[in-house]
Structures are given as C-alpha cells and as structure tokens.
PDB file of C-alpha atoms and ligand atoms in Angstrom:
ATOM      1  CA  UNK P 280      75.240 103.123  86.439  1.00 97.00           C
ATOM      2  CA  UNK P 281      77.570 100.440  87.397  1.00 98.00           C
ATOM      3  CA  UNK P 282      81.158 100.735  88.739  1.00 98.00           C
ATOM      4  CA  UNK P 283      84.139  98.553  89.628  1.00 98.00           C
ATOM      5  CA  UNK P 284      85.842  99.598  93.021  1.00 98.00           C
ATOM      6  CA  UNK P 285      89.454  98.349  92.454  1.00 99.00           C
ATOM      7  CA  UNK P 286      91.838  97.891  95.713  1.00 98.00           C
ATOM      8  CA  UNK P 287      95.728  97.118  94.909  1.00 98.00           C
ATOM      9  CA  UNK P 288      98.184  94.951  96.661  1.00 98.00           C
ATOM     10  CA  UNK P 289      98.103  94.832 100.721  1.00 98.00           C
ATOM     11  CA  UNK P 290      94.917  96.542 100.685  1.00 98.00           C
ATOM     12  CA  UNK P 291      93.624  93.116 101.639  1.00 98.00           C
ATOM     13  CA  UNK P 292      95.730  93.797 104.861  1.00 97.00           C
ATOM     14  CA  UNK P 293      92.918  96.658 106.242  1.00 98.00           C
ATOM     15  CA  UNK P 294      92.731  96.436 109.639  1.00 97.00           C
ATOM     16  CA  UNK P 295      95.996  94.862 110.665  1.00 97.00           C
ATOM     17  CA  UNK P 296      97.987  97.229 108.783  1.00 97.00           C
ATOM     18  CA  UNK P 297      99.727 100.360 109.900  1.00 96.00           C
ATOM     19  CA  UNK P 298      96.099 101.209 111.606  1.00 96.00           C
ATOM     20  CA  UNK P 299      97.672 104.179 112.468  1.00 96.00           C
ATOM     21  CA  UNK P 300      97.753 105.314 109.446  1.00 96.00           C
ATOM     22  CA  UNK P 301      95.373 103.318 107.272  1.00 97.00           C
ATOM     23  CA  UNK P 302      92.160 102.608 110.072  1.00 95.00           C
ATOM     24  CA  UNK P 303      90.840 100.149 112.079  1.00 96.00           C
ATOM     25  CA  UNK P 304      88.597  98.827 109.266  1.00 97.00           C
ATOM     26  CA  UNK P 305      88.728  95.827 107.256  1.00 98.00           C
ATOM     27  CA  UNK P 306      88.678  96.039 103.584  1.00 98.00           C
ATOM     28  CA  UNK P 307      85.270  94.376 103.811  1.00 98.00           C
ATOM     29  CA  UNK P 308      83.819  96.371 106.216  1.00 98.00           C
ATOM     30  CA  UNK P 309      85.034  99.213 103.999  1.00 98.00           C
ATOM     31  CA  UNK P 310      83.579  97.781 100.841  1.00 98.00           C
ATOM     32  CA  UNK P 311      80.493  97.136 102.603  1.00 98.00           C
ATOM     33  CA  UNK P 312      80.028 100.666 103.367  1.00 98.00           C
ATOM     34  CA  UNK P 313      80.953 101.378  99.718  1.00 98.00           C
ATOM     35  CA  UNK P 314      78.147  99.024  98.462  1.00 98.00           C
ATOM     36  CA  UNK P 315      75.925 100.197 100.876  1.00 98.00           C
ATOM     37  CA  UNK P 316      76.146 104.173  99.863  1.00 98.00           C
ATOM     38  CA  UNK P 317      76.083 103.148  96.082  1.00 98.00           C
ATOM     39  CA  UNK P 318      73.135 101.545  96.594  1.00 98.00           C
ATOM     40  CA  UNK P 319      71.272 104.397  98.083  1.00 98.00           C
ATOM     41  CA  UNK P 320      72.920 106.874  95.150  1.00 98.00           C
ATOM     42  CA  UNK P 321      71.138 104.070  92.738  1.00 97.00           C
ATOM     43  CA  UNK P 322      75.196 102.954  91.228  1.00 98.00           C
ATOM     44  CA  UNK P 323      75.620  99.030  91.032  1.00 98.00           C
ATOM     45  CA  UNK P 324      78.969  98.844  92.740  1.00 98.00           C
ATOM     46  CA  UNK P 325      81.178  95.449  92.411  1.00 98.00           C
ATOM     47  CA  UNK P 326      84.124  95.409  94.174  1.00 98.00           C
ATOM     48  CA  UNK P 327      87.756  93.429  93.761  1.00 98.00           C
ATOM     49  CA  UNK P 328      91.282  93.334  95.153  1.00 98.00           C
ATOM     50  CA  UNK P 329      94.090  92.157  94.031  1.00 98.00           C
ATOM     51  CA  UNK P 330      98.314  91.942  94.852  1.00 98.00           C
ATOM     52  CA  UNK P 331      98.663  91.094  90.894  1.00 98.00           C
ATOM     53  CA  UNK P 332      99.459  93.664  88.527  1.00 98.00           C
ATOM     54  CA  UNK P 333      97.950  91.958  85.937  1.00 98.00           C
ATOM     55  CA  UNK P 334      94.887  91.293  87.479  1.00 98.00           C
ATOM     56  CA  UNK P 335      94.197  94.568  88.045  1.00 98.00           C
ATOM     57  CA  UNK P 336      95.686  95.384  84.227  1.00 98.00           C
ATOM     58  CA  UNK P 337      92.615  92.748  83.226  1.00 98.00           C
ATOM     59  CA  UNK P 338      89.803  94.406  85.403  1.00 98.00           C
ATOM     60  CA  UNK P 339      90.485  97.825  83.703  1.00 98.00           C
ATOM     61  CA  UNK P 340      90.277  96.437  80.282  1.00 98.00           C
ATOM     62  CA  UNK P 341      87.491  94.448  81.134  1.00 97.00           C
ATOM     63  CA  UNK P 342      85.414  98.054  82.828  1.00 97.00           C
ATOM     64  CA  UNK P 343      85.508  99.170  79.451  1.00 91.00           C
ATOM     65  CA  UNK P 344      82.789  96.640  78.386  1.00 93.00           C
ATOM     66  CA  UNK P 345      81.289  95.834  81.496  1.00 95.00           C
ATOM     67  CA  UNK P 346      81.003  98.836  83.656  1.00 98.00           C
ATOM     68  CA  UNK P 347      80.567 102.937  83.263  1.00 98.00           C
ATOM     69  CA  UNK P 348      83.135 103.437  85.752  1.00 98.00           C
ATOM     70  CA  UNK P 349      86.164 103.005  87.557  1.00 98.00           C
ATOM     71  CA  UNK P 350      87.470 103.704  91.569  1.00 99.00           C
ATOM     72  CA  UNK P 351      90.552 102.551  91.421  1.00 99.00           C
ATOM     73  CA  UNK P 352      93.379 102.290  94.490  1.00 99.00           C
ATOM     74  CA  UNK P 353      96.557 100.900  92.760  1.00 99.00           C
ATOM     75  CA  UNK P 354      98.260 101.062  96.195  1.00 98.00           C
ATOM     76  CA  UNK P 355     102.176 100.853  95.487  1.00 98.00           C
ATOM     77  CA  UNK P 356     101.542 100.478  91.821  1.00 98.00           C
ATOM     78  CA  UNK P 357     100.282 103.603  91.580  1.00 98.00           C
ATOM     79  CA  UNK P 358     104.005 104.523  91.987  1.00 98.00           C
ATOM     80  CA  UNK P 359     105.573 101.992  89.942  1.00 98.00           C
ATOM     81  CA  UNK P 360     102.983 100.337  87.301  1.00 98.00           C
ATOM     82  CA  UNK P 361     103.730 101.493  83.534  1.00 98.00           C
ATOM     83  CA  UNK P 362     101.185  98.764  82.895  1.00 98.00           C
ATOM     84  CA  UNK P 363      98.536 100.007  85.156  1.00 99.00           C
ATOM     85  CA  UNK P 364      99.135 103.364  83.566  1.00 98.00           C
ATOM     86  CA  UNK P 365      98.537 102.141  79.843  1.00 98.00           C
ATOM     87  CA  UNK P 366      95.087  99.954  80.840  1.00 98.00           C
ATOM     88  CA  UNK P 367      93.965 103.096  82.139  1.00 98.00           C
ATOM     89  CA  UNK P 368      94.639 105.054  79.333  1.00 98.00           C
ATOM     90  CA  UNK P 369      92.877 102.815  77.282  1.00 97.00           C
ATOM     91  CA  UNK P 370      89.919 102.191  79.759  1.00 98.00           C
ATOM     92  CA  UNK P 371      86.792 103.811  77.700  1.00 96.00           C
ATOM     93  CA  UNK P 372      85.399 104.500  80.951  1.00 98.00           C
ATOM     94  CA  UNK P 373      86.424 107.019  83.499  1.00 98.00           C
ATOM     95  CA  UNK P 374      88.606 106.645  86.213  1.00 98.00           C
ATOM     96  CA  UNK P 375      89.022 108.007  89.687  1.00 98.00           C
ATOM     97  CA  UNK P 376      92.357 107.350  91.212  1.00 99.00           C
ATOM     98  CA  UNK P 377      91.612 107.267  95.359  1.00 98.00           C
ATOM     99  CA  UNK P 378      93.759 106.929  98.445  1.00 98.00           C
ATOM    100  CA  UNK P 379      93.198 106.266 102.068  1.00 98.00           C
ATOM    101  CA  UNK P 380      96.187 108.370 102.927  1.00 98.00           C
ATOM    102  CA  UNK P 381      97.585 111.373 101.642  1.00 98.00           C
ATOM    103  CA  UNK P 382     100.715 110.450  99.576  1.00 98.00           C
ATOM    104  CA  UNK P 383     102.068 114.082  99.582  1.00 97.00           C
ATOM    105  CA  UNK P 384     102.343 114.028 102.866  1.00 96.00           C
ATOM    106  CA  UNK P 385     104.586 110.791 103.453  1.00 97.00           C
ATOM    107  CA  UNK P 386     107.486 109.425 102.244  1.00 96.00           C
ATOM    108  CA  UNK P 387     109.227 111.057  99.007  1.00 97.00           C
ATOM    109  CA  UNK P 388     108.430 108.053  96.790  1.00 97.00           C
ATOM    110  CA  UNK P 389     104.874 108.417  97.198  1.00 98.00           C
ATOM    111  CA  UNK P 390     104.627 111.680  95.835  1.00 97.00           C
ATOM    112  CA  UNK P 391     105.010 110.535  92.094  1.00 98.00           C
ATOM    113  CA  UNK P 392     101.937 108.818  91.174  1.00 98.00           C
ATOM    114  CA  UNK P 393     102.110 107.196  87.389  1.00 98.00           C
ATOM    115  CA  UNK P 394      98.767 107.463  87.065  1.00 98.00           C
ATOM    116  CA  UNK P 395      97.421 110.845  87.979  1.00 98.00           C
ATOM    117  CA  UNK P 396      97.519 112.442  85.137  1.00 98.00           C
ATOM    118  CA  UNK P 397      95.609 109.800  82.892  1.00 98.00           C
ATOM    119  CA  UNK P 398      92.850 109.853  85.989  1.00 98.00           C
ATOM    120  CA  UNK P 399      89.242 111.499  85.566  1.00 98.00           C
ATOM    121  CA  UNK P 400      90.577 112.868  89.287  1.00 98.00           C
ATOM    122  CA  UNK P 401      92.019 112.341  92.476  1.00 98.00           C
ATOM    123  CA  UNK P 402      90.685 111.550  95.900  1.00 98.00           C
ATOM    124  CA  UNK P 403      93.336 111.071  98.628  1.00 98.00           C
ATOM    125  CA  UNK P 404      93.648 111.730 102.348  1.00 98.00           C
ATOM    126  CA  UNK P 405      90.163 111.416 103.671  1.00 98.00           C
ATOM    127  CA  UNK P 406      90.402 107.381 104.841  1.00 97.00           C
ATOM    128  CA  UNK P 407      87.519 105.149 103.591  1.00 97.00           C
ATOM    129  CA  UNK P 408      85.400 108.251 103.126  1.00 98.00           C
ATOM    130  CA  UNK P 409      87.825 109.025  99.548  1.00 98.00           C
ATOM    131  CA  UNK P 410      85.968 105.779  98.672  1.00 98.00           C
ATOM    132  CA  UNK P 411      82.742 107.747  99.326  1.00 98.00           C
ATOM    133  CA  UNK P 412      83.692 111.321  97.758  1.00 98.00           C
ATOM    134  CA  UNK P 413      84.346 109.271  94.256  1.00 98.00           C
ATOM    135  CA  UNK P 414      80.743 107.851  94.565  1.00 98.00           C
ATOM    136  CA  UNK P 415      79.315 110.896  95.096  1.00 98.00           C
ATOM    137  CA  UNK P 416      81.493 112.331  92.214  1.00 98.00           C
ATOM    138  CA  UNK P 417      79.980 109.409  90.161  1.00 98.00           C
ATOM    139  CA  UNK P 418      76.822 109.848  91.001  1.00 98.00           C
ATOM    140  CA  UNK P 419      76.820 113.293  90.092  1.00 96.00           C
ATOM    141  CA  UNK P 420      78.036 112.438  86.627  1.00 95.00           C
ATOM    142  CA  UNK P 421      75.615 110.045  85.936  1.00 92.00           C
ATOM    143  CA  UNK P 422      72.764 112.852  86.572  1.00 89.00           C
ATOM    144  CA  UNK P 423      74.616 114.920  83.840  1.00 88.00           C
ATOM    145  CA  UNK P 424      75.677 112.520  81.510  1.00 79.00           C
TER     146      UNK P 424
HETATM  147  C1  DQA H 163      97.696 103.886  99.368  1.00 95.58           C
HETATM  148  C2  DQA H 163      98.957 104.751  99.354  1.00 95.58           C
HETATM  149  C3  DQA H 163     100.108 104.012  98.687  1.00 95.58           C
HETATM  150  O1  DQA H 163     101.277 104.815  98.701  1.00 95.58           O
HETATM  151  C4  DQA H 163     100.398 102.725  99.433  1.00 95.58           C
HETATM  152  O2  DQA H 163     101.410 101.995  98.777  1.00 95.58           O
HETATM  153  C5  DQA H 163      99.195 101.889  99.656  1.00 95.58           C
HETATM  154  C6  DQA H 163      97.937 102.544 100.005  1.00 95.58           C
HETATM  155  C7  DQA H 163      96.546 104.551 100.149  1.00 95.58           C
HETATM  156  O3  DQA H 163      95.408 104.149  99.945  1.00 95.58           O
HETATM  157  O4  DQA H 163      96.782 105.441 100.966  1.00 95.58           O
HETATM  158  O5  DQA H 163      99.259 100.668  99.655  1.00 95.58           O
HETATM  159  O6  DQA H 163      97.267 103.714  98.028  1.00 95.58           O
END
C-alpha cells in the first residue's frame, strides 16, 4: 500500500515554531520517523508540504491515481479551505485528517474544521505520534481490505 503524508502551510516551520506547543522536532525529522514506521508496517509512504492551497488541492487529486491513501494536515486550511474540502471529497482514496495539537482545546476558530466530516477520521492531539496512529490505522486497513 502506498500513501501520501500531506503537511499544510507553516508546517515547514517544525522546530522553530511555538515548540511549546507544536515540539522540538523538525518536519523532517518527523517525516523521517513517519517513513521509517511505514516501512516496517510494509506502506510506501511519500511525503510533501506545502503553504499553497492549490498545491495541496493538486496532491489530493493526484492520490486518487497514484496512491491508496491519504494523511493529510491542512494546518490553517483545515479551517478555512472550501477547496481543500471539495478535492477531498472527490479523492477516491481515503483520507485521514491529523493534527499535532488538539484544536478543541485552543483558540475558538480552531474548533470548526471544514474538513472533518468528508475525512475517513480524525487524529489530533497526540504530537508527531497522530502521524503514527493514522499509519497504524492504515495499516490495519490494508490487512482487511
Ligand atoms: C495544526 C492545527 C491548526 O489549527 C494550525 O493552524 C496548524 C497546525 C496542528 O497540526 O496542530 O498549523 O494543524
């Protein structure tokens, strides 16, 4: 099984940014450790990031034909991006919407998430490990399916 792990705008920021709340980790020290896990669950694991909206809109379309899967972090899209919300629900593939942080429990904003409810699931709160728990959760489904 192959998947694309998708990382939103500022996510390229990992390890300078608010490491309070986000980690000391750089994104690709955390996609490392994402590559690293897949391999051992036997999923082929590519990952991207992006600050474009459209980018990302491209990479979902694109899973559709080139991967069985999708991990996707939309960052602050995930709050704002009709677009984002319409590739997924096109995406022939499923996708698991992840966060580092728990959006509930910050600022008001966060708490709407436009893509939630067109997600396989959602995997928030647990730092770079969410990354892990939607592997796993992949990996699972690719036994079954
Ligand atoms: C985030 C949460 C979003 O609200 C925020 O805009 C991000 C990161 C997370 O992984 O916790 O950039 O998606």
């Amino acid at each position: 099984m192959k998947l694309f792990v998708i990382n939103g705008p500022n996510l390229n920021m990992l390890g300078k940014r608010e490491p309070e709340l986000y980690g000391s980790r750089t994104l690709t020290e955390i996609e490392d450790e994402i590559t690293k896990l897949g391999d051992d669950l036997g999923l082929e694991v590519k990952c991207f990031q992006s600050n474009f909206e459209g980018e990302i809109v491209t990479l979902i379309q694109s899973a559709g034909n080139d991967v069985d899967g999708v991990i996707l972090n939309a960052a602050a899209y995930t709050h704002t991006s009709v677009a984002i919300r319409d590739a997924v629900l096109c995406c022939a593939v499923p996708v698991v919407e992840v966060h580092l942080t728990n959006p509930h429990g910050r600022e008001l904003f966060r708490r709407r998430s436009l893509l939630s409810d067109v997600c396989r699931g959602v995997i928030a709160g647990f730092g770079r490990h969410s990354y892990c728990l939607a592997l796993l959760w992949f990996a699972n489904y690719s036994r079954n399916s």
